[in-house]
């Protein structure tokens, strides 16, 4: 663009009409040259020259006057732009009534830097094919209405052109590049094919479903539809990469001449031409007023929402969970202030839980603003999200429970151990003996509670053996009958062909007792509890809830009752720790979570089914024991060695324990049995002691988890120079303390905390003999 830029406003470009000024100067000069000739030339020539000179003078004066007016207009433009749009990010121009540019801001200079034109039409020729027609149309509207705006689809994109009338016959123009479709992100999630079409038939936007249907991105409707024009509610044929395809077209008008076309693949021979396309759209659609009143909804939306009537419905009555008032969300969307992102809501249905993803789109219909809501069933997605959150929560609580249990086991080891030391110095006739027994028994009760925490975190000590579930139930029948009381009947039934399983008998008994006690509590007025065992074979994986039971041979134990049942919203929470459906003071919430941990650690599965008012069924799956598995351990389980009587021992024990109270008790207990004890509070100290080659050590007694180097690591290092040394690992974590891999340490045994004086000394004695 030609012109000069004033130094006082460096961000603006002020246009001077050089051609007009030069022409006025030339006319004035010629006129002044002709006037003196009037007195020397012939009369007829002088009269002609006089007429020409006066005309030129008049023209020059008029042009100078017009130039002065435009200078004043430019001065006003400078003042306006300096105070209002100088730093506006949108390209802005000030023109007169003829379209001559007086000034523009920095954004306009940057956007049209390669264009040198004095008029706005010439400037916009780089982006518009016929800018004069568009400018005339908008300026005519602005002359009567004060302002005008129009969205124009160009080859380079979508342009929004706006004009505002100013004083002295000037106009302020703004040229804004608009994103291809502001709501495109929200529309991408709509599963039905949808395209946005501009005034000229250009395709502004295609969502993923539309691109998949057509097979490519098209730029105009004449490339897509075989016949024009396209009518809403009628079947049209579109061109795709796979050939022609019949679609039912639904058109929704939007502002500024844009419209959205929804395409539904149909068989034209089966669809009546008069049917309502909105009504039969294969996606739930709701048409809303900005107030939240439902104007209409199609059949799929009625089915999803579970409503039978369309009258007097509001969106806030049908769904919930937005986190803010529904009216605010609708109003922001209607005003164009929302970000057009989808929201996940829960339907207010009493029969079942359904989550939906709601995408709102602002439309203009018959001059009124409306909202179109597209619903997607997001129940599975939200369920997976809830399962992930639940697994993360369970893992975190499991780690917490394991850590708490570890610390408690250290404390209980010290308490019960020193209590054993005191009992050795008191006989039954001593007045303190009863108090010491009470301390000992309560320490054992605390150890039982800690074992439940370890069971939940799946880090408790298991002593697996080959079991017949029928025998375990038979041994437990007397105790179970005492637990259920007189009002409840306990019935046992067994499969005549039963297979063995490998599990910890004590832990399995605890699981069965927890389930039977819960069944009893669910029937305060009495009833029947049925415990059934069955051998089943799965030909394919059984997928239930969050788990999949692999194919193969399984033994199932089913515990059912006729109690009050568990509602659907609570059913998935029953295995959570500290969650209970019982009244305050009647349950700890650890029973089922403990059962869950024991069953999972055994390699099994546990499921629950319940119908409120009819009863609950727990089903346990245990893998069938295969002959030859862990044969050595099975033999030991079938023929356990008799416990050796405590006796004085001979040998040197290196005791490594970071907990001082535990180390003090263990060292005293071992010395009382005749062992020589070397103490170390860390693995590094133990390795330092063993640097003395003249020192003979017979047994390492070491904690597994310690600050710095852990037990298995330092023991492997020590065994390189002392390969025949026996090892006793102790830990409050049991097997879980070793992490993912078991310690590959020869001649080693494991002793879980809390342990008694006799258990410690017997274990060391067994390692030495």
Short mmCIF file of C-alpha atoms in Angstrom, two decimals, residues 84-85 88-93 160-164 172-176:
data_model
loop_
_atom_site.label_atom_id
_atom_site.label_comp_id
_atom_site.label_asym_id
_atom_site.label_seq_id
_atom_site.Cartn_x
_atom_site.Cartn_y
_atom_site.Cartn_z
CA UNK A 84 -8.95 2.12 20.66
CA UNK A 85 -7.53 -0.42 18.22
CA UNK A 88 -5.84 -4.89 18.59
CA UNK A 89 -4.79 -8.36 17.40
CA UNK A 90 -7.44 -8.23 14.65
CA UNK A 91 -6.51 -6.39 11.40
CA UNK A 92 -8.46 -3.08 11.39
CA UNK A 93 -8.91 -0.35 8.80
CA UNK A 160 -15.22 -12.84 9.43
CA UNK A 161 -15.61 -9.27 8.03
CA UNK A 162 -17.20 -6.64 10.31
CA UNK A 163 -17.86 -2.91 9.74
CA UNK A 164 -18.95 -0.09 12.11
CA UNK A 172 -14.11 1.00 10.82
CA UNK A 173 -13.46 -2.44 9.29
CA UNK A 174 -12.15 -5.54 11.05
CA UNK A 175 -10.92 -8.62 9.17
CA UNK A 176 -10.75 -11.69 11.44
#
